[in-house]
Amino acid sequence: MTDREPLLDPVLDPAAMRKQYRAEGLAEQDLATHPMDQFARWFEDAARATLHGTLYEPNAMVVSTADATGRPSSRTVLMKQYDTDGFVFYTNYDSRKARDLAENPQISLLFPWHPLARQVTVTGTARRTGRDETAAYFRSRPHGSQLGAWASAQSTVITSRTDLDTAYAALEARYPEGEQVPVPPHWGGFRITPETIEFWQGRENRLHDRLRYTARADGRWTVERLSP
């Protein structure tokens, strides 16, 4: 297939893939005063959609970072907490995203709630959570996930899957179920303090609603409507 050869099968042709959104709109007067309160409303809708099997992992978000040279990278992680101060996720501090954030704390989050024709985009800065907060969350994880945090040197090259499985098996033997696994010193959380939060609602004819909160110096938020 050449670069210009069209895909004849509409099932496989990205240019032929279209969905007409018919969801209710998003109006300024319906927004919460604080963006995290608005996020809570939409997150509840997304979480309840999982009960009907229409949405998978509502706390999954695409995290985008950039290193000191500006080279970007993205990956999907799971949000584990949100409150008035922002969003929290956990990772290996030696991973690529953590190394990026050490050099450049600017970050973007995207919650892609496609079945609801909604998405939330966040820009802001990231900082590490305290060790007490990290330890409390680590203790809440399943035993296997605790072992996995030790077994995987995230983002590093490994020879084979066997090496990973062997490392996990050794940890499983050392810390059997019921025995406390120590919190890895190289593992912990990041808290994202939002600077902007955009709520996107899909509408008919691609005339989507996009309402963006922007933080002000006095602690309040302004809301702007963006053209779709």
Short mmCIF file of C-alpha atoms in Angstrom, two decimals:
data_model
loop_
_atom_site.label_atom_id
_atom_site.label_comp_id
_atom_site.label_asym_id
_atom_site.label_seq_id
_atom_site.Cartn_x
_atom_site.Cartn_y
_atom_site.Cartn_z
CA MET A 1 0.00 0.00 0.00
CA THR A 2 1.35 3.41 -0.97
CA ASP A 3 1.04 6.48 1.23
CA ARG A 4 -1.74 7.84 -0.99
CA GLU A 5 -3.67 4.64 -1.68
CA PRO A 6 -7.16 4.93 -0.11
CA LEU A 7 -8.60 2.31 2.20
CA LEU A 8 -11.57 0.87 0.32
CA ASP A 9 -13.11 -0.99 3.23
CA PRO A 10 -15.10 1.60 5.26
CA VAL A 11 -14.78 -0.62 8.32
CA LEU A 12 -11.02 -0.09 8.23
CA ASP A 13 -10.88 3.43 6.81
CA PRO A 14 -10.31 6.02 9.58
CA ALA A 15 -11.65 8.80 7.34
CA ALA A 16 -14.99 6.99 7.10
CA MET A 17 -15.35 6.45 10.83
CA ARG A 18 -17.93 8.87 12.23
CA LYS A 19 -20.26 9.01 15.18
CA GLN A 20 -22.97 11.64 15.48
CA TYR A 21 -23.10 12.82 19.09
CA ARG A 22 -26.60 13.60 20.34
CA ALA A 23 -25.90 14.18 24.02
CA GLU A 24 -27.38 17.04 26.00
CA GLY A 25 -25.31 20.19 26.01
CA LEU A 26 -23.22 21.82 28.70
CA ALA A 27 -24.23 25.37 29.63
CA GLU A 28 -22.34 27.87 31.75
CA GLN A 29 -25.22 28.28 34.21
CA ASP A 30 -25.17 24.55 34.92
CA LEU A 31 -21.51 24.47 35.97
CA ALA A 32 -20.34 24.20 39.57
CA THR A 33 -18.44 27.22 40.89
CA HIS A 34 -15.32 25.14 41.52
CA PRO A 35 -13.99 22.89 38.75
CA MET A 36 -13.28 19.99 41.11
CA ASP A 37 -16.94 20.00 42.12
CA GLN A 38 -17.87 19.86 38.43
CA PHE A 39 -15.35 17.04 37.97
CA ALA A 40 -16.97 15.16 40.86
CA ARG A 41 -20.35 15.38 39.12
CA TRP A 42 -19.01 14.04 35.86
CA PHE A 43 -16.85 11.40 37.55
CA GLU A 44 -19.95 10.08 39.32
CA ASP A 45 -21.71 9.80 35.96
CA ALA A 46 -18.70 7.95 34.53
CA ALA A 47 -18.45 5.63 37.53
CA ARG A 48 -22.15 4.79 37.36
CA ALA A 49 -21.79 4.03 33.66
CA THR A 50 -19.48 1.16 34.62
CA LEU A 51 -22.39 -0.48 36.43
CA HIS A 52 -24.15 -0.76 33.07
CA GLY A 53 -21.06 -2.00 31.29
CA THR A 54 -20.87 1.04 29.03
CA LEU A 55 -17.60 2.49 30.32
CA TYR A 56 -14.43 0.76 31.52
CA GLU A 57 -12.14 2.17 34.23
CA PRO A 58 -13.51 5.71 34.67
CA ASN A 59 -10.38 6.64 36.64
CA ALA A 60 -8.10 5.87 33.68
CA MET A 61 -6.42 9.01 32.38
CA VAL A 62 -3.81 9.80 29.76
CA VAL A 63 -0.83 11.50 31.40
CA SER A 64 1.36 13.61 29.13
CA THR A 65 4.78 14.89 30.18
CA ALA A 66 7.80 16.44 28.50
CA ASP A 67 11.47 16.18 29.33
CA ALA A 68 13.90 19.06 29.70
CA THR A 69 14.32 19.30 25.91
CA GLY A 70 10.56 19.46 25.33
CA ARG A 71 10.23 15.92 23.94
CA PRO A 72 6.72 14.76 24.92
CA SER A 73 5.43 11.34 25.91
CA SER A 74 2.03 9.99 26.94
CA ARG A 75 0.70 6.93 28.72
CA THR A 76 -2.45 5.78 30.51
CA VAL A 77 -2.40 5.59 34.31
CA LEU A 78 -5.07 5.27 36.98
CA MET A 79 -6.08 8.25 39.08
CA LYS A 80 -6.25 7.17 42.70
CA GLN A 81 -7.53 10.30 44.42
CA TYR A 82 -9.07 13.68 43.68
CA ASP A 83 -10.09 16.54 45.96
CA THR A 84 -10.21 20.33 45.98
CA ASP A 85 -6.43 20.47 45.58
CA GLY A 86 -6.28 18.30 42.46
CA PHE A 87 -5.52 14.76 41.30
CA VAL A 88 -3.17 12.00 42.53
CA PHE A 89 -1.59 9.00 40.81
CA TYR A 90 1.21 6.65 41.82
CA THR A 91 4.19 5.34 39.90
CA ASN A 92 7.83 4.28 40.00
CA TYR A 93 9.96 7.38 40.53
CA ASP A 94 12.55 5.95 38.12
CA SER A 95 10.01 5.68 35.29
CA ARG A 96 10.11 7.92 32.24
CA LYS A 97 7.16 10.04 33.37
CA ALA A 98 8.70 10.58 36.80
CA ARG A 99 12.05 11.51 35.28
CA ASP A 100 10.25 13.94 32.97
CA LEU A 101 8.44 15.53 35.90
CA ALA A 102 11.69 15.89 37.84
CA GLU A 103 13.03 17.97 34.93
CA ASN A 104 9.78 19.67 33.94
CA PRO A 105 6.82 19.59 36.38
CA GLN A 106 4.32 20.75 33.73
CA ILE A 107 1.76 18.03 33.05
CA SER A 108 -1.47 17.35 31.18
CA LEU A 109 -4.21 14.84 32.07
CA LEU A 110 -7.00 13.59 29.82
CA PHE A 111 -10.02 11.58 30.98
CA PRO A 112 -11.47 9.99 27.78
CA TRP A 113 -15.04 9.05 28.63
CA HIS A 114 -16.03 8.18 25.06
CA PRO A 115 -19.28 6.29 25.82
CA LEU A 116 -20.63 9.45 27.47
CA ALA A 117 -19.31 11.69 24.66
CA ARG A 118 -17.30 13.52 27.30
CA GLN A 119 -13.71 14.26 28.10
CA VAL A 120 -11.93 16.30 30.75
CA THR A 121 -8.55 17.86 30.05
CA VAL A 122 -6.34 19.21 32.85
CA THR A 123 -3.14 21.22 32.68
CA GLY A 124 -1.06 22.00 35.74
CA THR A 125 2.03 21.14 37.72
CA ALA A 126 3.00 17.98 39.55
CA ARG A 127 4.78 17.45 42.84
CA ARG A 128 5.55 14.31 44.81
CA THR A 129 3.23 13.24 47.60
CA GLY A 130 4.61 12.84 51.13
CA ARG A 131 5.94 9.47 52.22
CA ASP A 132 3.16 9.02 54.79
CA GLU A 133 0.52 9.49 52.08
CA THR A 134 2.41 7.16 49.77
CA ALA A 135 2.73 4.47 52.45
CA ALA A 136 -0.97 4.67 53.32
CA TYR A 137 -1.95 4.09 49.71
CA PHE A 138 0.68 1.37 49.18
CA ARG A 139 -0.77 -0.58 52.14
CA SER A 140 -4.21 -0.45 50.52
CA ARG A 141 -3.00 -2.13 47.32
CA PRO A 142 -3.49 -5.85 46.69
CA HIS A 143 -0.55 -8.00 47.80
CA GLY A 144 0.38 -8.85 44.22
CA SER A 145 0.48 -5.20 43.21
CA GLN A 146 2.76 -4.43 46.14
CA LEU A 147 5.17 -7.13 44.94
CA GLY A 148 4.91 -5.82 41.39
CA ALA A 149 6.12 -2.40 42.50
CA TRP A 150 9.37 -4.06 43.61
CA ALA A 151 9.67 -6.52 40.70
CA SER A 152 9.43 -3.99 37.89
CA ALA A 153 12.19 -1.46 37.22
CA GLN A 154 9.68 0.55 35.21
CA SER A 155 10.70 1.93 31.80
CA THR A 156 14.03 0.05 31.74
CA VAL A 157 14.95 -2.50 29.08
CA ILE A 158 14.75 -6.16 30.14
CA THR A 159 16.00 -9.23 28.33
CA SER A 160 12.75 -11.19 28.44
CA ARG A 161 9.42 -11.69 30.19
CA THR A 162 11.07 -14.55 32.06
CA ASP A 163 13.34 -12.11 33.89
CA LEU A 164 10.30 -10.19 35.14
CA ASP A 165 8.45 -13.33 36.19
CA THR A 166 11.55 -14.66 37.96
CA ALA A 167 11.96 -11.43 39.92
CA TYR A 168 8.30 -11.53 40.93
CA ALA A 169 8.52 -15.20 42.00
CA ALA A 170 11.53 -14.44 44.23
CA LEU A 171 9.61 -11.61 45.92
CA GLU A 172 6.54 -13.82 46.31
CA ALA A 173 8.66 -16.38 48.13
CA ARG A 174 10.24 -13.73 50.33
CA TYR A 175 6.95 -11.98 51.16
CA PRO A 176 4.16 -14.56 51.08
CA GLU A 177 0.52 -13.51 51.31
CA GLY A 178 -0.17 -12.04 54.75
CA GLU A 179 3.36 -10.77 55.31
CA GLN A 180 3.91 -7.01 55.10
CA VAL A 181 5.73 -5.78 52.01
CA PRO A 182 7.93 -2.72 52.65
CA VAL A 183 7.15 0.43 50.70
CA PRO A 184 9.73 0.82 47.91
CA PRO A 185 11.80 3.99 48.32
CA HIS A 186 11.65 4.49 44.54
CA TRP A 187 7.86 4.38 44.38
CA GLY A 188 5.28 7.01 45.26
CA GLY A 189 2.65 9.47 44.21
CA PHE A 190 2.31 12.70 42.29
CA ARG A 191 -0.26 15.35 43.09
CA ILE A 192 -1.33 17.51 40.16
CA THR A 193 -2.36 21.06 40.99
CA PRO A 194 -4.63 22.22 38.14
CA GLU A 195 -4.17 25.50 36.33
CA THR A 196 -6.88 24.82 33.75
CA ILE A 197 -9.64 22.20 33.57
CA GLU A 198 -11.67 21.88 30.39
CA PHE A 199 -14.97 20.01 30.21
CA TRP A 200 -15.81 18.79 26.70
CA GLN A 201 -19.28 17.57 25.81
CA GLY A 202 -19.83 16.07 22.36
CA ARG A 203 -22.66 17.68 20.38
CA GLU A 204 -24.34 17.17 17.04
CA ASN A 205 -22.54 18.23 13.83
CA ARG A 206 -19.23 18.56 15.69
CA LEU A 207 -20.48 21.73 17.41
CA HIS A 208 -19.23 20.50 20.77
CA ASP A 209 -19.45 22.34 24.07
CA ARG A 210 -16.06 23.24 25.55
CA LEU A 211 -16.01 25.08 28.86
CA ARG A 212 -12.65 25.83 30.46
CA TYR A 213 -11.93 26.85 34.04
CA THR A 214 -8.73 28.86 34.55
CA ALA A 215 -7.21 29.47 37.99
CA ARG A 216 -6.82 33.08 39.12
CA ALA A 217 -4.23 34.52 41.45
CA ASP A 218 -6.90 35.22 44.09
CA GLY A 219 -7.85 31.52 44.28
CA ARG A 220 -11.03 31.86 42.26
CA TRP A 221 -11.71 30.48 38.78
CA THR A 222 -12.85 32.06 35.55
CA VAL A 223 -14.88 30.14 32.96
CA GLU A 224 -14.50 30.60 29.21
CA ARG A 225 -16.33 28.94 26.33
CA LEU A 226 -14.04 27.67 23.60
CA SER A 227 -14.98 27.20 19.97
CA PRO A 228 -15.10 23.51 19.04
#
